[in-house]
Short mmCIF file of C-alpha atoms and ligand atoms in Angstrom, two decimals:
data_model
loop_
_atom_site.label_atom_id
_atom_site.label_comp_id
_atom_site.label_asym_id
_atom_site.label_seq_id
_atom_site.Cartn_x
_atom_site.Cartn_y
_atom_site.Cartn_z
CA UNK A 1 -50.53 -165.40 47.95
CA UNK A 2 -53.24 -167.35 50.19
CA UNK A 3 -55.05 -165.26 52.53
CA UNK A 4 -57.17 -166.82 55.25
CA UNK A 5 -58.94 -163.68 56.27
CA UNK A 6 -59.84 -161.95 53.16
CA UNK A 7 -61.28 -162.33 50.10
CA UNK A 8 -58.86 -160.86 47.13
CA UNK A 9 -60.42 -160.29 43.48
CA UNK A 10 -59.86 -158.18 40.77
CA UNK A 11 -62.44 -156.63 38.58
CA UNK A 12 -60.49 -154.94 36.00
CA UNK A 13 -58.06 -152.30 37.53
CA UNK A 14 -59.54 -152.45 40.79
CA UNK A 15 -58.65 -154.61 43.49
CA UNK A 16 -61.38 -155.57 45.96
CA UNK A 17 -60.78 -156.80 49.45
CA UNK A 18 -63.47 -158.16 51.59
CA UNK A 19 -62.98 -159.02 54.96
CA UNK A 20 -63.81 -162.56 55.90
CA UNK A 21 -64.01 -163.71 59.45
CA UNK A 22 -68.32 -163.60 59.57
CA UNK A 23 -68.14 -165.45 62.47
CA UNK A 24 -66.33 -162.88 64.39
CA UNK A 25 -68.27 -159.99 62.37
CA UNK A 26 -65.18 -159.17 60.88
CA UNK A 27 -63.12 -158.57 64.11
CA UNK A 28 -59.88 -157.45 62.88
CA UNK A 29 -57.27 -159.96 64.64
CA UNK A 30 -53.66 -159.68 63.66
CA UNK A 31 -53.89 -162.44 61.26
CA UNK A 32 -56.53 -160.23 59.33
CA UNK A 33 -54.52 -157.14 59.71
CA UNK A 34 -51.37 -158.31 58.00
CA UNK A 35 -53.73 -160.13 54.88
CA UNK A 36 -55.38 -156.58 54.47
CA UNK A 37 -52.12 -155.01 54.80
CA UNK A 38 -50.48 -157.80 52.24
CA UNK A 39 -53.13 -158.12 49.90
CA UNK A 40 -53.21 -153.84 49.71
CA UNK A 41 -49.20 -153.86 49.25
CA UNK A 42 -49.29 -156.25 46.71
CA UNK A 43 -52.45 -154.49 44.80
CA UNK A 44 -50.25 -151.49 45.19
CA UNK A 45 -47.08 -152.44 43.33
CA UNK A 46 -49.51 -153.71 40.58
CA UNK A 47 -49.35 -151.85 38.02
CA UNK A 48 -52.66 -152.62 36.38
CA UNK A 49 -54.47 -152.02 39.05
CA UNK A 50 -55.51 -148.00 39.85
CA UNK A 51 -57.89 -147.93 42.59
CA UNK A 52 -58.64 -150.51 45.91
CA UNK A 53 -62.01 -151.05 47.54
CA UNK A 54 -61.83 -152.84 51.27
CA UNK A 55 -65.52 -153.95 51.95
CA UNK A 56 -67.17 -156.29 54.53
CA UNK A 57 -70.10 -158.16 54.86
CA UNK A 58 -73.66 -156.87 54.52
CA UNK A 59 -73.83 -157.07 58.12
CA UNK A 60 -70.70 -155.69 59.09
CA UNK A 61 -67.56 -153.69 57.59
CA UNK A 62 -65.96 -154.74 61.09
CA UNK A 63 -67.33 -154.69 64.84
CA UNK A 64 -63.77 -153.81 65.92
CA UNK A 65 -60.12 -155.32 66.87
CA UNK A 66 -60.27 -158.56 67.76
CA UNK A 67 -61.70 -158.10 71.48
CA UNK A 68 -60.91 -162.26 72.16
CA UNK A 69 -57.52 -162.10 71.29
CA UNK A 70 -56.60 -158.81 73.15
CA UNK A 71 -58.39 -159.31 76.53
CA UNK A 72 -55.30 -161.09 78.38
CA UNK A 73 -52.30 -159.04 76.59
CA UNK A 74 -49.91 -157.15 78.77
CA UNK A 75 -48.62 -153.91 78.28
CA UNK A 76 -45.14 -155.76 77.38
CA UNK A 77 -47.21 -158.36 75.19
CA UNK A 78 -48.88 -154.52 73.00
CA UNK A 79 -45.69 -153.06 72.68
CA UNK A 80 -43.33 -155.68 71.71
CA UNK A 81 -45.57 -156.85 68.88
CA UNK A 82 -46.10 -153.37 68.76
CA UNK A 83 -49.42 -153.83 68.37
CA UNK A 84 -51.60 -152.00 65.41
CA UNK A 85 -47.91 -151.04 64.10
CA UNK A 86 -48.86 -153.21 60.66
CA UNK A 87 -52.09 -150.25 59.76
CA UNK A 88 -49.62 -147.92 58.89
CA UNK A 89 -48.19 -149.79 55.86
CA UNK A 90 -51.94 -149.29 54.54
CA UNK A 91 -52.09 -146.21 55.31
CA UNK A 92 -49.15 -145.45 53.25
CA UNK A 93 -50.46 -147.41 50.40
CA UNK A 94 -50.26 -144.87 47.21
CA UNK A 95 -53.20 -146.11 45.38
CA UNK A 96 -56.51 -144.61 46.34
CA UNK A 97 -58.27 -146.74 48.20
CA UNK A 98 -61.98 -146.44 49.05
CA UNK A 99 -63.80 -148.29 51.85
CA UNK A 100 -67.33 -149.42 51.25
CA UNK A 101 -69.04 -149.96 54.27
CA UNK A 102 -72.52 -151.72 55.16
CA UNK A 103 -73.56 -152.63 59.05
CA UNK A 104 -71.26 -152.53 61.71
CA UNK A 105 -68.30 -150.60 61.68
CA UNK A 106 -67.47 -150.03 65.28
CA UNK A 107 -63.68 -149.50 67.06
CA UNK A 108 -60.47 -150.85 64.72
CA UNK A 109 -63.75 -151.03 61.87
CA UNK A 110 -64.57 -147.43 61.87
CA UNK A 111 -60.52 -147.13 62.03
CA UNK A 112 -60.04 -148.68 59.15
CA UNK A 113 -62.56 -147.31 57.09
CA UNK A 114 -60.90 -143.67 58.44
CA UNK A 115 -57.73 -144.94 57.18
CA UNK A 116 -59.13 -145.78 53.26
CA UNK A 117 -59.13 -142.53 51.53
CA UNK A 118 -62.52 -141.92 51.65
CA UNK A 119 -66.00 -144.12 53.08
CA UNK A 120 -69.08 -145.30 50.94
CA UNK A 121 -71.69 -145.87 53.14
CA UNK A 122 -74.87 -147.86 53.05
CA UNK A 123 -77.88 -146.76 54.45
CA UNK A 124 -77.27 -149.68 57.20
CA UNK A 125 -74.10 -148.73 58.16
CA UNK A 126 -73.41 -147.66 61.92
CA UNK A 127 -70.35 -145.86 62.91
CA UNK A 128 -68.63 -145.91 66.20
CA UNK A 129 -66.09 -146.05 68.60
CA UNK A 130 -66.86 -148.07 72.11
CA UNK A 131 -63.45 -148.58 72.95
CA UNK A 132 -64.39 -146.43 75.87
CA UNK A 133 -67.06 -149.07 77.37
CA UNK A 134 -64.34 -151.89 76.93
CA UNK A 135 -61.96 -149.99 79.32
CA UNK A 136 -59.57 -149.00 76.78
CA UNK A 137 -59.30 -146.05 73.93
CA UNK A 138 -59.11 -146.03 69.98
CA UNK A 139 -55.44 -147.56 69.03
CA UNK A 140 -55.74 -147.63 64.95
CA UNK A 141 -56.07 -143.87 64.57
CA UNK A 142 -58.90 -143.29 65.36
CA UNK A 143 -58.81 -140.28 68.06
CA UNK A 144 -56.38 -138.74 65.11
CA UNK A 145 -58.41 -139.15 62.03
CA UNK A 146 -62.35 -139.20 62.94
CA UNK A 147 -61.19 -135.61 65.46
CA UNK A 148 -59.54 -134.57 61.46
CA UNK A 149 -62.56 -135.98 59.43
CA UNK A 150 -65.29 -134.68 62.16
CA UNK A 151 -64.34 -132.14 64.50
CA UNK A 152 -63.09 -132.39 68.25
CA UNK A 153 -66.75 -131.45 68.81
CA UNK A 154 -68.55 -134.65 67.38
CA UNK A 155 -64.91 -137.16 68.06
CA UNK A 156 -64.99 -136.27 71.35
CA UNK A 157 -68.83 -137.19 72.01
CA UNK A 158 -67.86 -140.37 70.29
CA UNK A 159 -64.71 -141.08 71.74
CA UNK A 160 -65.79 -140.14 75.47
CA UNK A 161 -69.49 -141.26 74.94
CA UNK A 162 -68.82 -144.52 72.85
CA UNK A 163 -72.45 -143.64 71.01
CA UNK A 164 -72.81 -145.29 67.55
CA UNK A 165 -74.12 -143.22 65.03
CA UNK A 166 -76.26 -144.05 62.03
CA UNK A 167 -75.03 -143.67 58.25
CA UNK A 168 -77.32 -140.37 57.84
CA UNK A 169 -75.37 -138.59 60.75
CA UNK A 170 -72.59 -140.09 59.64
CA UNK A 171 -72.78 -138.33 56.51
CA UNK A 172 -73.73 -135.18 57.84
CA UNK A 173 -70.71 -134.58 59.85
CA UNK A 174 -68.43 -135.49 57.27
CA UNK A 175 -67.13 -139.15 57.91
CA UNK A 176 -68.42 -140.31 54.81
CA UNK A 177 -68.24 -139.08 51.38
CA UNK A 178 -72.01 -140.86 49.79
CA UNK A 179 -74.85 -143.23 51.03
CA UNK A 180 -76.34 -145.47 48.88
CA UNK A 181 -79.06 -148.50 49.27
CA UNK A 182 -77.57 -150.96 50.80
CA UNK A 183 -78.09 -153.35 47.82
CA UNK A 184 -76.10 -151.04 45.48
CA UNK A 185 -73.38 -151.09 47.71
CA UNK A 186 -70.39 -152.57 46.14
CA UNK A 187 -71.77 -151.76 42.46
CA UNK A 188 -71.28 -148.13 43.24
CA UNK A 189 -68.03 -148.22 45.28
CA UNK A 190 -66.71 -150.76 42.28
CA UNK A 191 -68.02 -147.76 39.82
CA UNK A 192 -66.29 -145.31 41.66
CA UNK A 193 -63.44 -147.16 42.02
CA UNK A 194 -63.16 -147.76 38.31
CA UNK A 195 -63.84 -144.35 37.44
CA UNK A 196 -60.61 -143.31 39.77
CA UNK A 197 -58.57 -146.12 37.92
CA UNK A 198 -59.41 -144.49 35.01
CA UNK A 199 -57.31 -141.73 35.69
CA UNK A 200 -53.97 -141.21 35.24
CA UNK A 201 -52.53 -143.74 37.89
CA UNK A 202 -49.40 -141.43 38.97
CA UNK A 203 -51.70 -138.44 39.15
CA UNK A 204 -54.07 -139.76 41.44
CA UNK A 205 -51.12 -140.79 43.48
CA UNK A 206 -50.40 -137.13 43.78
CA UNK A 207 -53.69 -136.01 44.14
CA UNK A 208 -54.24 -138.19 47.05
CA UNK A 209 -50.85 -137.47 48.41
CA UNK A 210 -51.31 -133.79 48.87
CA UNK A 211 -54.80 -134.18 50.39
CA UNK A 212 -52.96 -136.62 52.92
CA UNK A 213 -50.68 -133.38 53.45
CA UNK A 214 -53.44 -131.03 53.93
CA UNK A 215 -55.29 -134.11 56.35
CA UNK A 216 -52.21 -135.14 58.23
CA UNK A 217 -49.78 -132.13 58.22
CA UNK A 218 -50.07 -131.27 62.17
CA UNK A 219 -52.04 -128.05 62.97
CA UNK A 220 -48.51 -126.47 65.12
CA UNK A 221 -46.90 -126.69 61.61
CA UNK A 222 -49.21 -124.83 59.82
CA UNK A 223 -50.01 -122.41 62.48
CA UNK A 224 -46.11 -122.06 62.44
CA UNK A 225 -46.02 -121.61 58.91
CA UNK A 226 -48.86 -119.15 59.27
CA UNK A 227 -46.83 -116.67 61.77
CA UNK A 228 -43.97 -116.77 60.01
CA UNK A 229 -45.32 -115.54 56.68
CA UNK A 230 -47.61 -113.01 58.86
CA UNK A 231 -44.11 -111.91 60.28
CA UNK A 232 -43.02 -111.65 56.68
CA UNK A 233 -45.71 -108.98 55.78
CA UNK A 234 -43.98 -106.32 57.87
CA UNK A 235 -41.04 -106.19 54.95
CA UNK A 236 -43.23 -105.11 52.97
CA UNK A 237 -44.79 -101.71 51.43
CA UNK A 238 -48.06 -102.25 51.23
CA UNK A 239 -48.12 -102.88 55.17
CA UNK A 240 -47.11 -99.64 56.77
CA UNK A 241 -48.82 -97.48 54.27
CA UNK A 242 -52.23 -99.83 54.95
CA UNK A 243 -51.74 -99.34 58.57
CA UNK A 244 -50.93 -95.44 57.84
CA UNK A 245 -53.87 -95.18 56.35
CA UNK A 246 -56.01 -96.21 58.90
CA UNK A 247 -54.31 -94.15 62.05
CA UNK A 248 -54.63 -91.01 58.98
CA UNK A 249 -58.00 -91.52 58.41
CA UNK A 250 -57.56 -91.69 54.63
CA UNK A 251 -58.24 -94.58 51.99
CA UNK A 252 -54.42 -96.58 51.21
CA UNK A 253 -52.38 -96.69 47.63
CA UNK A 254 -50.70 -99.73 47.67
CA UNK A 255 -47.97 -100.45 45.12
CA UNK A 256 -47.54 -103.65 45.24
CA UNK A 257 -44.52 -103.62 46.94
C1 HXC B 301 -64.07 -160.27 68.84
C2 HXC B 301 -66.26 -160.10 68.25
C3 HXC B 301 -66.17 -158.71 68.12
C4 HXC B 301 -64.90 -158.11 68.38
C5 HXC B 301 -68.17 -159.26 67.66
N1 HXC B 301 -67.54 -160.40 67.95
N2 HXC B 301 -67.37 -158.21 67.76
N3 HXC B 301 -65.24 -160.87 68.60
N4 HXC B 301 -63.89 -158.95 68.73
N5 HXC B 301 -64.68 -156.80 68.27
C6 HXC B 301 -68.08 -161.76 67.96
C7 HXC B 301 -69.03 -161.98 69.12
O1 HXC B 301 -68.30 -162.25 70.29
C8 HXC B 301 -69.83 -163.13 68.64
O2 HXC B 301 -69.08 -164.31 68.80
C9 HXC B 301 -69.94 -162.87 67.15
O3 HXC B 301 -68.89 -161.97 66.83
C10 HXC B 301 -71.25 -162.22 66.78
O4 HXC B 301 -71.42 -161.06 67.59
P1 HXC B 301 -72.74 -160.80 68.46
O5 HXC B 301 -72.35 -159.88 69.56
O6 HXC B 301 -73.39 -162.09 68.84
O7 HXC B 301 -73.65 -160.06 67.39
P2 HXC B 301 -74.80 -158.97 67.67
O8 HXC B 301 -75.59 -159.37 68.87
O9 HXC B 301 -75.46 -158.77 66.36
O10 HXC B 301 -74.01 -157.65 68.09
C11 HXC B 301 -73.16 -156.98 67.14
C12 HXC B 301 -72.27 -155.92 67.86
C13 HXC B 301 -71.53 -156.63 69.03
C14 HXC B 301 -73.15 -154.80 68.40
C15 HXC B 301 -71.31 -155.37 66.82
O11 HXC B 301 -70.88 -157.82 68.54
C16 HXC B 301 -70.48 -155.77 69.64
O12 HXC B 301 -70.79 -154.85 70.43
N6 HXC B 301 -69.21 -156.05 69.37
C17 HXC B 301 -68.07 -155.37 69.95
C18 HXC B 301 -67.96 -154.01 69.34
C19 HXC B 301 -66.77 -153.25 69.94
O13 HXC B 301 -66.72 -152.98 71.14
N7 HXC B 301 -65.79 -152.93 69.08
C20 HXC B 301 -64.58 -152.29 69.53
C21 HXC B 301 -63.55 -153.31 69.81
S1 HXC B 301 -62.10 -152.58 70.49
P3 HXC B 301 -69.71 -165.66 69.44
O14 HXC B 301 -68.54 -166.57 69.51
O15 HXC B 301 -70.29 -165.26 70.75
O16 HXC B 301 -70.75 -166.04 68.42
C22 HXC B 301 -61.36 -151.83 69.23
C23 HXC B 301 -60.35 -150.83 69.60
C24 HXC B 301 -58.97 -151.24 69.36
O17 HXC B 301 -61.63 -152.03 68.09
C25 HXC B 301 -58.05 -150.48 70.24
C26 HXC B 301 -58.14 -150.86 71.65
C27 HXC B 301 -57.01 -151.73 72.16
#
């Protein structure tokens, strides 16, 4: 495979991508989105290979989707290419992957770095979404998974505010997992990465599949799940004779039943 965007090497059993557009600091244009989503779908059905990092330049992971080539596009033109559609097959990518992320990682970047598994930092790194000063709103996720990784609390200041925040904060409220100096950047996400691949491939697949469930599984489901089981108390025992107890004044015995 020849990709134009990105940068594909192997070091061992993990698979690095680096974006490659410096000229555009990385802007993620369609072009780049399918070789990041090619180069990870290959890397995935590669057996000898048990983790992925995507990195950027030292300057930036990504300063967004590709502003140039959106600016004219038509409502018609988004949805019949249905537009962004390709990020998914990443995100369904079974091999951990792990974004490492130095400099700019604004809009689509901080998306994509939200959709890797989990973010390495670099003490230069700057998170944010502007979409919000461009006219438009985050379209690669991102309103879903920074509100998950964050809080509505700190997405919506984002979101609404389009503030970028430094990698310090950015640790702090939870969007990334570790900072490190900038210059041992891809060193430690490659060490990391290694250590994961490591593992037992298939496990890790699990692993990071029920996390995903935990991270994605929508909050009316669980809350659903929740009142149901609550429901399911009131069959039981132990539940009227702890509720006796307390209108009786006197300390329960549950049996277990
Ligand atoms: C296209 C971009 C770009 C982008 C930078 N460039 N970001 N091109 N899309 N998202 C281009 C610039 O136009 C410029 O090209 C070159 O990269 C270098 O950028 P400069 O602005 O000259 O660099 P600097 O002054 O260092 O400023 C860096 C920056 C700034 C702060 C990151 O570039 C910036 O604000 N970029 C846009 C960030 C943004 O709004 N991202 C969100 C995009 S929307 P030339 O040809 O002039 O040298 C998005 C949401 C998707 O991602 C969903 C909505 C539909």
């Amino acid at each position: 495979h020849f990709y134009e965007n990105i940068l594909l090497e192997r070091h061992g059993r993990v698979g690095v991508i680096t974006l490659n557009r410096p000229k555009a600091l990385n802007a993620l244009n369609f072009a780049t989105m399918q070789d990041v989503v090619g180069a990870a779908t290959q890397l995935d059905a590669d057996p000898e290979i048990g983790a992925i990092v995507i990195t950027g330049s030292e300057r930036a992971f990504a300063a967004g989707a590709d502003i140039k080539e959106m600016s004219t596009m038509s409502y018609m033109d988004m949805y019949l290419k249905d537009w962004f559609a390709g990020w998914d097959t990443l995100a369904a990518v079974r091999t951990p992957v792990i974004a490492a992320v130095s400099g700019h990682a604004l809009g689509g970047g901080c998306e994509l770095a939200l959709i890797c598994d989990f973010i390495i930092a670099s003490d230069t790194a700057t998170f944010g979404q502007p979409e919000i000063k461009l006219g438009v709103i985050p379209g690669m996720g991102g309103s879903q998974r920074l509100t998950r990784a964050v809080g509505k609390a700190k997405a919506m200041e984002m979101i609404l505010t389009g503030r970028t925040i430094d990698a310090v904060e950015a640790e702090r409220i939870g969007l990334v997992a570790r900072i490190v100096p900038a210059t041992d950047l891809l060193a430690d996400a490659l060490a990391t990465a290694a250590d994961i691949a490591a593992k037992s491939a298939p496990i890790a697949m699990l692993a990071k599949e029920v996390v995903n469930a935990a991270y994605e599984s929508m909050l009316s489901g669980g809350i659903h799940l929740e009142r149901r089981l609550f429901h399911s108390v009131f069959a039981t025992d132990d539940q009227s004779e702890g509720m006796a107890a307390f209108i009786e004044k006197r300390p329960p015995v549950f049996t277990n039943r």
